[in-house]
JSON list of C-alpha atoms in Angstrom, two decimals:
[
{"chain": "A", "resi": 1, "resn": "UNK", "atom": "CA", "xyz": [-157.45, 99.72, -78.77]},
{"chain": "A", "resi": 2, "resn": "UNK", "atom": "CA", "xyz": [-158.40, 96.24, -77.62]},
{"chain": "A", "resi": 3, "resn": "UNK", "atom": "CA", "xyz": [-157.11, 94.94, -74.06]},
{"chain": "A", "resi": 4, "resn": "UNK", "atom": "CA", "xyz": [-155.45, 91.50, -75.73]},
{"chain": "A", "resi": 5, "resn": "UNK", "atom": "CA", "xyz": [-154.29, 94.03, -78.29]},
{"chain": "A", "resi": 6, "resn": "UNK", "atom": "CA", "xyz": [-152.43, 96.21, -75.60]},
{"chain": "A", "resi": 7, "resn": "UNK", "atom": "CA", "xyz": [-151.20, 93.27, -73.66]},
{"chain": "A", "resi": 8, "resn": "UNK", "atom": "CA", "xyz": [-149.98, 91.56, -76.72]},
{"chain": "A", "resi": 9, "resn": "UNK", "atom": "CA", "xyz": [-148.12, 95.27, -77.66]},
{"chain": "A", "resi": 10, "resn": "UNK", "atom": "CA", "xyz": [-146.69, 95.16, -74.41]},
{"chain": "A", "resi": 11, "resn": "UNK", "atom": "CA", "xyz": [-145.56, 92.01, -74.60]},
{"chain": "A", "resi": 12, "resn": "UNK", "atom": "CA", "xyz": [-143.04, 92.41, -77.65]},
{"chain": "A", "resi": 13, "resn": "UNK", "atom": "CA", "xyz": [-141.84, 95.51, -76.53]},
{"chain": "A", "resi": 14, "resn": "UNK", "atom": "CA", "xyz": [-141.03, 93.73, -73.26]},
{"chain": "A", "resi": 15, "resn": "UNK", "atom": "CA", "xyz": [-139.35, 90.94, -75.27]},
{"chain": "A", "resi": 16, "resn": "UNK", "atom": "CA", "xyz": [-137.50, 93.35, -77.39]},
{"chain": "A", "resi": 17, "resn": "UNK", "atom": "CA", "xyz": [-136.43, 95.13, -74.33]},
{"chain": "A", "resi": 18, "resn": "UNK", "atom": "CA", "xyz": [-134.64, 92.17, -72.99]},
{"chain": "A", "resi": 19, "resn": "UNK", "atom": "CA", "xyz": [-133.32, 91.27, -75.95]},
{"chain": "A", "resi": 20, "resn": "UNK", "atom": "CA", "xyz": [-131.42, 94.07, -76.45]},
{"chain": "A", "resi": 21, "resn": "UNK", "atom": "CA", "xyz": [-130.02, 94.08, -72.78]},
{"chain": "A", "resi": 22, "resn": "UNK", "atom": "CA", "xyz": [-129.24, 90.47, -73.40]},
{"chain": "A", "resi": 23, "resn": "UNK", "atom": "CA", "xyz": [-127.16, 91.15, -76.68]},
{"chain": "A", "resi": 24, "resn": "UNK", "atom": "CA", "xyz": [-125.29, 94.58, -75.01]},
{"chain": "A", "resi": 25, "resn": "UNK", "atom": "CA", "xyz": [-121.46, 93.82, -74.72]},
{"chain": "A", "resi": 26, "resn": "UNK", "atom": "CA", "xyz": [-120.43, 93.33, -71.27]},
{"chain": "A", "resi": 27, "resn": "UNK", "atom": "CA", "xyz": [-116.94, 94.36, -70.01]},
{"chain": "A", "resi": 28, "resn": "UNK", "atom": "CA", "xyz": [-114.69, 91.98, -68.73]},
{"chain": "A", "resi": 29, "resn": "UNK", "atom": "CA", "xyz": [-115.30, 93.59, -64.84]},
{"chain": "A", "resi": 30, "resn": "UNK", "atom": "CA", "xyz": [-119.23, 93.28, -64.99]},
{"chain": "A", "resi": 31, "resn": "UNK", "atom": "CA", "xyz": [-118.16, 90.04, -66.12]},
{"chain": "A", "resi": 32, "resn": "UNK", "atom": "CA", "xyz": [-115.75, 89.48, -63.40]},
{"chain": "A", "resi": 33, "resn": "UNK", "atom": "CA", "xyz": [-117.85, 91.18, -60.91]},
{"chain": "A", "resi": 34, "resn": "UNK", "atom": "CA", "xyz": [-121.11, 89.12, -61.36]},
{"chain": "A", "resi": 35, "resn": "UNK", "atom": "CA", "xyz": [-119.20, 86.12, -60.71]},
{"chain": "A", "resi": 36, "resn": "UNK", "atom": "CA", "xyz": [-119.02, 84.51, -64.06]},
{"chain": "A", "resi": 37, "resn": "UNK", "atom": "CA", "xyz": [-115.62, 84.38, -65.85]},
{"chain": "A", "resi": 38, "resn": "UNK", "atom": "CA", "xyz": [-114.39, 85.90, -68.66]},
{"chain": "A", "resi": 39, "resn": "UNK", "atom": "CA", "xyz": [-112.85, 83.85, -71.32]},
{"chain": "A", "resi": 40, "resn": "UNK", "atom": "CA", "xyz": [-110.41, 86.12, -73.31]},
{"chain": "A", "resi": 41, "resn": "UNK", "atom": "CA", "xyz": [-109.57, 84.10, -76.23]},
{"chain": "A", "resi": 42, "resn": "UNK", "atom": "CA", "xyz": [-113.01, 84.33, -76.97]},
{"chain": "A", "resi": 43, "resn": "UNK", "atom": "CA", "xyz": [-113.96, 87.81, -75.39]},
{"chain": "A", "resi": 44, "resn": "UNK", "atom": "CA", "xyz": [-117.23, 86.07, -73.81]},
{"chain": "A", "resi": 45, "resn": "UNK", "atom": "CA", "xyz": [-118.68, 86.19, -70.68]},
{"chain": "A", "resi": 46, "resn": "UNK", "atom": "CA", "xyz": [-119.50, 82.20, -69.21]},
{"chain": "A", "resi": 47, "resn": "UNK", "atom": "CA", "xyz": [-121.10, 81.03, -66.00]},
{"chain": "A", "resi": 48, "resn": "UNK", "atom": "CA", "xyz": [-118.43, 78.89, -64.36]},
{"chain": "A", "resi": 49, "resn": "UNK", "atom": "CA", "xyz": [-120.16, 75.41, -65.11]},
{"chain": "A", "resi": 50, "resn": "UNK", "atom": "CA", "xyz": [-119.99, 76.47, -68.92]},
{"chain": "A", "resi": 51, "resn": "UNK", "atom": "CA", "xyz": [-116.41, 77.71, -68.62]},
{"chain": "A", "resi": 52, "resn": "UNK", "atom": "CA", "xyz": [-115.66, 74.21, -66.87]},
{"chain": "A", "resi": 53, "resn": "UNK", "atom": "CA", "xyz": [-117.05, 72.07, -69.79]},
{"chain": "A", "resi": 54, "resn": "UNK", "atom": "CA", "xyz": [-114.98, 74.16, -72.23]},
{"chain": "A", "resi": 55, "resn": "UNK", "atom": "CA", "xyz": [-111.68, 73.22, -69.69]},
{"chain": "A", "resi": 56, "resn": "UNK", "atom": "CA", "xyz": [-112.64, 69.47, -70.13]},
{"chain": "A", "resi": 57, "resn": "UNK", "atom": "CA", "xyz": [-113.73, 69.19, -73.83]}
]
């Protein structure tokens, strides 16, 4: 197998890889925890300047 092959395979497994941890549910005290805030109406997860604009719109 080719180096830029190899890399390239590495690459989207990488990618894939944080994908998935990106897209796993997260509980409301990971949430909590990290210092985000948990919206529960919505059951997301929001870094406080998101969870602000949401307050104001």
């Amino acid at each position: 197998m080719k180096k830029r092959t190899l890399a390239k395979l590495i690459f989207w497994m990488t990618l894939q890889l944080v994908a998935a941890c990106a897209s796993a549910p997260i509980s409301p005290n990971e949430c909590v925890r990290s210092g985000r805030i948990w919206i529960l109406a919505s059951q997301k997860c929001l870094e406080p300047n998101e969870a602000e604009k949401l307050r104001t719109e």
